Amino acid sequence: MASKNSTSTNDVIYTARLIRTANPSRPTGSAIAVRDGKVLCVGTLDECKAWGITNVDTRFQNKILTAGFVEAHSHVMAGMFHFIPYVGWFPRMMPNGVVVPGVKSTEELAERVREVASRTPLGESVIVAGFDPIYLKTERLSRHHLDAATTEHPVFVFHASGHLATINSFALQKYDIGPGHPAPGVGFDDSGEPNGELREPAAMALSKDEFRALGRIIFEKDTLIQYGSSMRNAGITTATDLGATIHLNDEGFNLASTVTSSEDFPVRVVAASRVIGSVNDMQDAVERIRLAQGKSHNKLHLPIVKMVLDGSIQGFTAVIQWPGYITGEDHGLFLLPPEQVVDYLRPFHNAGIGIHCHCNGSTTSQVFIDAIEQLLRETPWLDHRHTVTHAQLITQAQMRKARNLGMCANFFVNHVFYWGDQHRDITVGPDRAHGMNPCGSADRMGLPYSFHTDAPVTPPGHLHTMWCAVNRRTATGEVLGENEKISVDRAFHAATIDAAYQLHMDHLVGSLEVGKYADMTVLDDDPYTVDPMTIRDINVWGTVLGGIPYERPVQTS
Amino acid sequence: MTAPRIPTFVIGGYLGAGKTTFINALLTGGMTNVAVVVNDFGDVNIDASLIAQTHADTIELTNGCVCCAIGGSLADTLFTLLDRQTVPSTIIIEASGVADPASVAAYTHISGLSPAGTVVFVDASEFAENHQNQLIRSTLERQVRGAHLLAFTKTDIASAQHIADAQTIVTSLAPDTATVTAPADVLAFLVEAKPSALIKPDTGSHDSFFSRTHHFPKAPSREELVTFLSELPRSVVRAKGIVELSDGSCVLVQQTGHHRALSAIDATPTGIVLISSE
């Protein structure tokens, strides 16, 4: 066999206990050769050496290397926990690699707030985020719990749902919120005093300084840097910022381009602009995306756009078909007039830009799928891969139609664990809850799908989504949707190559195949052979991006 | 906390109900120092001669008005407006065609603003038919219920049956909410800036504003028209219409309080609609 012996000093062969490529033609190997950041060869060590490379790196000798995980729906805001203390129920890894233990009671929350306040100058805001009271058995959080932590700082506790904040008495006084305050969303106790609850962003905005501080973090350079770290920690090598609002103006694009092109930045970013709200004219958005595509680089890509059609199921703002929600009031909210959806999508479809459309409800899934059908009748595009993202309540008929049209689904399968019990009991009832995020059905009918974490809504990481898709367990341990379980192999492909496919990135990432980027997830164990109930517990060492190792910082506290 | 709060209105209504038409008229119709917050500039069609400065998300007009597009979030847009060196005297937020105006109005309570009421436009020619559409029915109903003032539009092109059907549905949804049919009447509300009248609509009284149309018995000269407009009683808060002058030309009359604009126009005379607060 002839070999090109023009090796460069950057050429390297990594050996591993096992390599899982997500390339069905060559699914496993024990060594991978990298040249110019790309896969040169996957196979045995001898096969790799046939390229004349002598630089063999054995640091992963006892690790599992897999095709790098691809996250097709997350948000840069996931980097916020580097700046805002996390106070959620579940332990969570911070961007610096430290795992913060969960908060299990209102008293523990007050203790965390007290600790943050103790290192905050008097009068300055104390903001914490991720509080998740639906799991708490203790008393409902009120200003009194927070007053026990500090009476000398305004305190703002941002709940995990994103729909609620609780502030202390200091903050209530600061903003003149007293008995009878007329703003909708201000909560009161039985005696008519404000209890500190501010429901929905409009009410949260009453706590002006804290609300603005929270909003600013999303757009800061450092948040993007920490987002990259979060993704690396979770083993993600390509992360989609789905709903980016900054990339279609010069300042924002330059910031993203500069940050992501740094060698220290450990992840490729797919920047999918939420065009409505950032650009006024959709044709203008198309032109801006084309310009940005021309200036992007191998760690910043703009192949798709994001649209949003409705709200969330747990917020009762997803638009769902008959018979609607099982309890609670239907606040189903279209974010675009349904008859105008096709007009908003048309310029992108016609320009060859993939469309990922947020549809939590079954009604909005139908509206989106119908719109794509109309666009395809107008302007055929056989390879569009337009994707229903979330697709949580997509029906069987909708999936068949989506498949026929060449569409994809991106399931929010983590919901089965985090809110599955609530969906069964409170939102859509048991029948439809079992069929939520129907990976098994999609698999059977051949609808291409991925899954996502929507980080920071749930923590980034595909071992958890795979675990959910394979086991379908809720937080209380119940199986939700036995017939929607999928195999580990299918879950692995959904987390890698099938995610890359719906991003129009499968020629570059998503599998370890000759000529593609040498992007790998480095694991301590093999998801295929561990007890499926322990897939989510596999330790992530870090990643390899373009052949360069990026180790997760080892936890120090 | 004692700084004066800016009266802030919300304009709602389904797609095509006339919100943008109204806002275009508002920005160029004689009001000054008004800030309008819109979802996008797409349909806002401001005469180039009126534009002083354009930025990515704001258009400043020569009459002191400013039009802002919601970039990140509505709250941020409002905070940014409040940060401006010259704060507007009135803010008008255009809710999107599918928004629940009540949830948009919730933002008018933030520090520095004073909630002044929600006007929801109802397209008389389409409303009843749209209401049959299960897809959007709850959206329409929520919008009507969220209004302090309901303004029927397109009554000139709607059939009598369409108008009656729309009124029946709207009345059943919001029996106590005042309704008007002329956009000028809505403007009168805003010009008068009687927020309390909007927030607490007086018990079913729909006649706190009167409008009548004045036709000149014979085409006036320009001077006669100006005299007529100057001598209108103070209670007339708004005068608008197209008048044929004695020389055969037509002028568009727009008078609001002390602001008067007469512009040449090639259109059919309508007479002058006079809105009076008593």
PDB file of N, CA and C in Angstrom, chain B residues 203-259:
ATOM      1  N   THR B 203     -69.317  53.161  33.298  1.00  0.00           N
ATOM      2  CA  THR B 203     -70.251  52.056  33.149  1.00  0.00           C
ATOM      3  C   THR B 203     -70.984  52.062  31.817  1.00  0.00           C
ATOM      4  N   GLY B 204     -70.393  51.443  30.873  1.00  0.00           N
ATOM      5  CA  GLY B 204     -71.082  51.218  29.614  1.00  0.00           C
ATOM      6  C   GLY B 204     -71.323  52.461  28.791  1.00  0.00           C
ATOM      7  N   SER B 205     -70.860  53.615  29.264  1.00  0.00           N
ATOM      8  CA  SER B 205     -71.080  54.834  28.493  1.00  0.00           C
ATOM      9  C   SER B 205     -70.135  54.879  27.311  1.00  0.00           C
ATOM     10  N   HIS B 206     -70.701  54.874  26.130  1.00  0.00           N
ATOM     11  CA  HIS B 206     -69.862  54.839  24.938  1.00  0.00           C
ATOM     12  C   HIS B 206     -69.750  56.216  24.306  1.00  0.00           C
ATOM     13  N   ASP B 207     -70.263  57.229  24.971  1.00  0.00           N
ATOM     14  CA  ASP B 207     -70.366  58.505  24.286  1.00  0.00           C
ATOM     15  C   ASP B 207     -69.543  59.592  24.954  1.00  0.00           C
ATOM     16  N   SER B 208     -68.431  59.227  25.560  1.00  0.00           N
ATOM     17  CA  SER B 208     -67.613  60.260  26.161  1.00  0.00           C
ATOM     18  C   SER B 208     -66.872  61.050  25.077  1.00  0.00           C
ATOM     19  N   PHE B 209     -66.836  60.521  23.883  1.00  0.00           N
ATOM     20  CA  PHE B 209     -66.273  61.267  22.767  1.00  0.00           C
ATOM     21  C   PHE B 209     -67.295  61.283  21.632  1.00  0.00           C
ATOM     22  N   PHE B 210     -67.434  62.419  21.036  1.00  0.00           N
ATOM     23  CA  PHE B 210     -68.365  62.534  19.919  1.00  0.00           C
ATOM     24  C   PHE B 210     -67.577  62.832  18.665  1.00  0.00           C
ATOM     25  N   SER B 211     -68.046  62.296  17.601  1.00  0.00           N
ATOM     26  CA  SER B 211     -67.457  62.739  16.355  1.00  0.00           C
ATOM     27  C   SER B 211     -68.573  63.140  15.403  1.00  0.00           C
ATOM     28  N   ARG B 212     -68.323  64.140  14.631  1.00  0.00           N
ATOM     29  CA  ARG B 212     -69.271  64.515  13.595  1.00  0.00           C
ATOM     30  C   ARG B 212     -68.466  64.942  12.384  1.00  0.00           C
ATOM     31  N   THR B 213     -69.098  64.903  11.246  1.00  0.00           N
ATOM     32  CA  THR B 213     -68.395  65.288  10.035  1.00  0.00           C
ATOM     33  C   THR B 213     -68.967  66.614   9.539  1.00  0.00           C
ATOM     34  N   HIS B 214     -68.058  67.561   9.347  1.00  0.00           N
ATOM     35  CA  HIS B 214     -68.482  68.873   8.877  1.00  0.00           C
ATOM     36  C   HIS B 214     -68.250  68.984   7.373  1.00  0.00           C
ATOM     37  N   HIS B 215     -69.323  69.312   6.650  1.00  0.00           N
ATOM     38  CA  HIS B 215     -69.191  69.572   5.212  1.00  0.00           C
ATOM     39  C   HIS B 215     -69.406  71.051   4.971  1.00  0.00           C
ATOM     40  N   PHE B 216     -68.509  71.674   4.234  1.00  0.00           N
ATOM     41  CA  PHE B 216     -68.698  73.089   3.905  1.00  0.00           C
ATOM     42  C   PHE B 216     -69.799  73.205   2.870  1.00  0.00           C
ATOM     43  N   PRO B 217     -70.742  74.132   3.069  1.00  0.00           N
ATOM     44  CA  PRO B 217     -71.827  74.296   2.097  1.00  0.00           C
ATOM     45  C   PRO B 217     -71.282  74.658   0.717  1.00  0.00           C
ATOM     46  N   LYS B 218     -70.208  75.461   0.682  1.00  0.00           N
ATOM     47  CA  LYS B 218     -69.555  75.688  -0.601  1.00  0.00           C
ATOM     48  C   LYS B 218     -68.046  75.685  -0.384  1.00  0.00           C
ATOM     49  N   ALA B 219     -67.317  75.251  -1.395  1.00  0.00           N
ATOM     50  CA  ALA B 219     -65.877  75.074  -1.224  1.00  0.00           C
ATOM     51  C   ALA B 219     -65.243  76.342  -0.677  1.00  0.00           C
ATOM     52  N   PRO B 220     -64.527  76.245   0.448  1.00  0.00           N
ATOM     53  CA  PRO B 220     -63.922  77.433   1.053  1.00  0.00           C
ATOM     54  C   PRO B 220     -62.585  77.755   0.395  1.00  0.00           C
ATOM     55  N   SER B 221     -62.168  78.983   0.558  1.00  0.00           N
ATOM     56  CA  SER B 221     -60.792  79.322   0.176  1.00  0.00           C
ATOM     57  C   SER B 221     -59.881  78.799   1.279  1.00  0.00           C
ATOM     58  N   ARG B 222     -58.587  78.818   0.991  1.00  0.00           N
ATOM     59  CA  ARG B 222     -57.630  78.333   1.999  1.00  0.00           C
ATOM     60  C   ARG B 222     -57.757  79.160   3.284  1.00  0.00           C
ATOM     61  N   GLU B 223     -57.912  80.508   3.087  1.00  0.00           N
ATOM     62  CA  GLU B 223     -58.020  81.389   4.253  1.00  0.00           C
ATOM     63  C   GLU B 223     -59.260  81.070   5.067  1.00  0.00           C
ATOM     64  N   GLU B 224     -60.358  80.825   4.371  1.00  0.00           N
ATOM     65  CA  GLU B 224     -61.604  80.520   5.085  1.00  0.00           C
ATOM     66  C   GLU B 224     -61.474  79.214   5.879  1.00  0.00           C
ATOM     67  N   LEU B 225     -60.784  78.248   5.286  1.00  0.00           N
ATOM     68  CA  LEU B 225     -60.586  76.965   5.959  1.00  0.00           C
ATOM     69  C   LEU B 225     -59.775  77.164   7.244  1.00  0.00           C
ATOM     70  N   VAL B 226     -58.689  77.955   7.131  1.00  0.00           N
ATOM     71  CA  VAL B 226     -57.834  78.191   8.298  1.00  0.00           C
ATOM     72  C   VAL B 226     -58.613  78.911   9.385  1.00  0.00           C
ATOM     73  N   THR B 227     -59.417  79.871   8.978  1.00  0.00           N
ATOM     74  CA  THR B 227     -60.238  80.584   9.959  1.00  0.00           C
ATOM     75  C   THR B 227     -61.178  79.618  10.659  1.00  0.00           C
ATOM     76  N   PHE B 228     -61.809  78.764   9.855  1.00  0.00           N
ATOM     77  CA  PHE B 228     -62.730  77.788  10.423  1.00  0.00           C
ATOM     78  C   PHE B 228     -62.011  76.919  11.475  1.00  0.00           C
ATOM     79  N   LEU B 229     -60.830  76.462  11.090  1.00  0.00           N
ATOM     80  CA  LEU B 229     -60.094  75.570  11.998  1.00  0.00           C
ATOM     81  C   LEU B 229     -59.657  76.315  13.256  1.00  0.00           C
ATOM     82  N   SER B 230     -59.272  77.583  13.096  1.00  0.00           N
ATOM     83  CA  SER B 230     -58.807  78.373  14.242  1.00  0.00           C
ATOM     84  C   SER B 230     -59.928  78.637  15.229  1.00  0.00           C
ATOM     85  N   GLU B 231     -61.138  78.696  14.709  1.00  0.00           N
ATOM     86  CA  GLU B 231     -62.241  79.094  15.580  1.00  0.00           C
ATOM     87  C   GLU B 231     -62.999  77.922  16.185  1.00  0.00           C
ATOM     88  N   LEU B 232     -62.492  76.726  15.937  1.00  0.00           N
ATOM     89  CA  LEU B 232     -63.159  75.561  16.531  1.00  0.00           C
ATOM     90  C   LEU B 232     -63.077  75.656  18.051  1.00  0.00           C
ATOM     91  N   PRO B 233     -64.114  75.239  18.743  1.00  0.00           N
ATOM     92  CA  PRO B 233     -64.051  75.288  20.212  1.00  0.00           C
ATOM     93  C   PRO B 233     -62.920  74.401  20.750  1.00  0.00           C
ATOM     94  N   ARG B 234     -62.445  74.736  21.937  1.00  0.00           N
ATOM     95  CA  ARG B 234     -61.321  74.013  22.528  1.00  0.00           C
ATOM     96  C   ARG B 234     -61.645  72.536  22.750  1.00  0.00           C
ATOM     97  N   SER B 235     -62.931  72.260  22.873  1.00  0.00           N
ATOM     98  CA  SER B 235     -63.303  70.868  23.145  1.00  0.00           C
ATOM     99  C   SER B 235     -63.059  69.959  21.937  1.00  0.00           C
ATOM    100  N   VAL B 236     -62.845  70.554  20.767  1.00  0.00           N
ATOM    101  CA  VAL B 236     -62.542  69.732  19.596  1.00  0.00           C
ATOM    102  C   VAL B 236     -61.060  69.351  19.652  1.00  0.00           C
ATOM    103  N   VAL B 237     -60.811  68.056  19.905  1.00  0.00           N
ATOM    104  CA  VAL B 237     -59.429  67.639  20.103  1.00  0.00           C
ATOM    105  C   VAL B 237     -58.775  67.194  18.799  1.00  0.00           C
ATOM    106  N   ARG B 238     -59.620  66.993  17.791  1.00  0.00           N
ATOM    107  CA  ARG B 238     -59.050  66.430  16.574  1.00  0.00           C
ATOM    108  C   ARG B 238     -59.921  66.843  15.407  1.00  0.00           C
ATOM    109  N   ALA B 239     -59.272  67.266  14.341  1.00  0.00           N
ATOM    110  CA  ALA B 239     -60.000  67.528  13.106  1.00  0.00           C
ATOM    111  C   ALA B 239     -59.217  66.901  11.976  1.00  0.00           C
ATOM    112  N   LYS B 240     -59.892  66.139  11.167  1.00  0.00           N
ATOM    113  CA  LYS B 240     -59.165  65.485  10.085  1.00  0.00           C
ATOM    114  C   LYS B 240     -60.103  65.265   8.915  1.00  0.00           C
ATOM    115  N   GLY B 241     -59.578  65.449   7.724  1.00  0.00           N
ATOM    116  CA  GLY B 241     -60.395  65.163   6.560  1.00  0.00           C
ATOM    117  C   GLY B 241     -59.806  65.771   5.305  1.00  0.00           C
ATOM    118  N   ILE B 242     -60.454  65.505   4.209  1.00  0.00           N
ATOM    119  CA  ILE B 242     -59.998  66.032   2.932  1.00  0.00           C
ATOM    120  C   ILE B 242     -61.040  67.032   2.434  1.00  0.00           C
ATOM    121  N   VAL B 243     -60.581  68.227   2.150  1.00  0.00           N
ATOM    122  CA  VAL B 243     -61.494  69.307   1.794  1.00  0.00           C
ATOM    123  C   VAL B 243     -61.153  69.836   0.401  1.00  0.00           C
ATOM    124  N   GLU B 244     -62.184  70.035  -0.403  1.00  0.00           N
ATOM    125  CA  GLU B 244     -61.961  70.661  -1.701  1.00  0.00           C
ATOM    126  C   GLU B 244     -62.012  72.168  -1.520  1.00  0.00           C
ATOM    127  N   LEU B 245     -60.978  72.867  -2.023  1.00  0.00           N
ATOM    128  CA  LEU B 245     -60.927  74.323  -1.883  1.00  0.00           C
ATOM    129  C   LEU B 245     -61.582  74.996  -3.087  1.00  0.00           C
ATOM    130  N   SER B 246     -61.802  76.278  -2.928  1.00  0.00           N
ATOM    131  CA  SER B 246     -62.512  77.016  -3.967  1.00  0.00           C
ATOM    132  C   SER B 246     -61.756  77.021  -5.295  1.00  0.00           C
ATOM    133  N   ASP B 247     -60.413  76.846  -5.231  1.00  0.00           N
ATOM    134  CA  ASP B 247     -59.657  76.812  -6.490  1.00  0.00           C
ATOM    135  C   ASP B 247     -59.640  75.416  -7.127  1.00  0.00           C
ATOM    136  N   GLY B 248     -60.410  74.474  -6.544  1.00  0.00           N
ATOM    137  CA  GLY B 248     -60.522  73.158  -7.146  1.00  0.00           C
ATOM    138  C   GLY B 248     -59.514  72.153  -6.622  1.00  0.00           C
ATOM    139  N   SER B 249     -58.499  72.617  -5.886  1.00  0.00           N
ATOM    140  CA  SER B 249     -57.521  71.673  -5.336  1.00  0.00           C
ATOM    141  C   SER B 249     -58.054  71.072  -4.032  1.00  0.00           C
ATOM    142  N   CYS B 250     -57.422  69.978  -3.619  1.00  0.00           N
ATOM    143  CA  CYS B 250     -57.834  69.337  -2.376  1.00  0.00           C
ATOM    144  C   CYS B 250     -56.704  69.390  -1.357  1.00  0.00           C
ATOM    145  N   VAL B 251     -57.060  69.542  -0.076  1.00  0.00           N
ATOM    146  CA  VAL B 251     -56.041  69.494   0.985  1.00  0.00           C
ATOM    147  C   VAL B 251     -56.443  68.485   2.046  1.00  0.00           C
ATOM    148  N   LEU B 252     -55.403  67.845   2.587  1.00  0.00           N
ATOM    149  CA  LEU B 252     -55.600  66.956   3.738  1.00  0.00           C
ATOM    150  C   LEU B 252     -55.435  67.804   4.989  1.00  0.00           C
ATOM    151  N   VAL B 253     -56.473  67.836   5.806  1.00  0.00           N
ATOM    152  CA  VAL B 253     -56.444  68.619   7.040  1.00  0.00           C
ATOM    153  C   VAL B 253     -56.163  67.679   8.208  1.00  0.00           C
ATOM    154  N   GLN B 254     -55.165  68.030   8.995  1.00  0.00           N
ATOM    155  CA  GLN B 254     -54.909  67.242  10.209  1.00  0.00           C
ATOM    156  C   GLN B 254     -54.636  68.220  11.339  1.00  0.00           C
ATOM    157  N   GLN B 255     -55.540  68.309  12.266  1.00  0.00           N
ATOM    158  CA  GLN B 255     -55.350  69.237  13.371  1.00  0.00           C
ATOM    159  C   GLN B 255     -55.534  68.494  14.674  1.00  0.00           C
ATOM    160  N   THR B 256     -54.564  68.658  15.549  1.00  0.00           N
ATOM    161  CA  THR B 256     -54.618  68.030  16.864  1.00  0.00           C
ATOM    162  C   THR B 256     -54.215  69.076  17.862  1.00  0.00           C
ATOM    163  N   GLY B 257     -55.131  69.475  18.725  1.00  0.00           N
ATOM    164  CA  GLY B 257     -54.798  70.540  19.664  1.00  0.00           C
ATOM    165  C   GLY B 257     -54.341  71.766  18.881  1.00  0.00           C
ATOM    166  N   HIS B 258     -53.114  72.221  19.179  1.00  0.00           N
ATOM    167  CA  HIS B 258     -52.612  73.407  18.504  1.00  0.00           C
ATOM    168  C   HIS B 258     -51.838  73.100  17.241  1.00  0.00           C
ATOM    169  N   HIS B 259     -51.659  71.810  16.960  1.00  0.00           N
ATOM    170  CA  HIS B 259     -50.872  71.441  15.778  1.00  0.00           C
ATOM    171  C   HIS B 259     -51.784  71.292  14.577  1.00  0.00           C
TER     172      HIS B 259
END
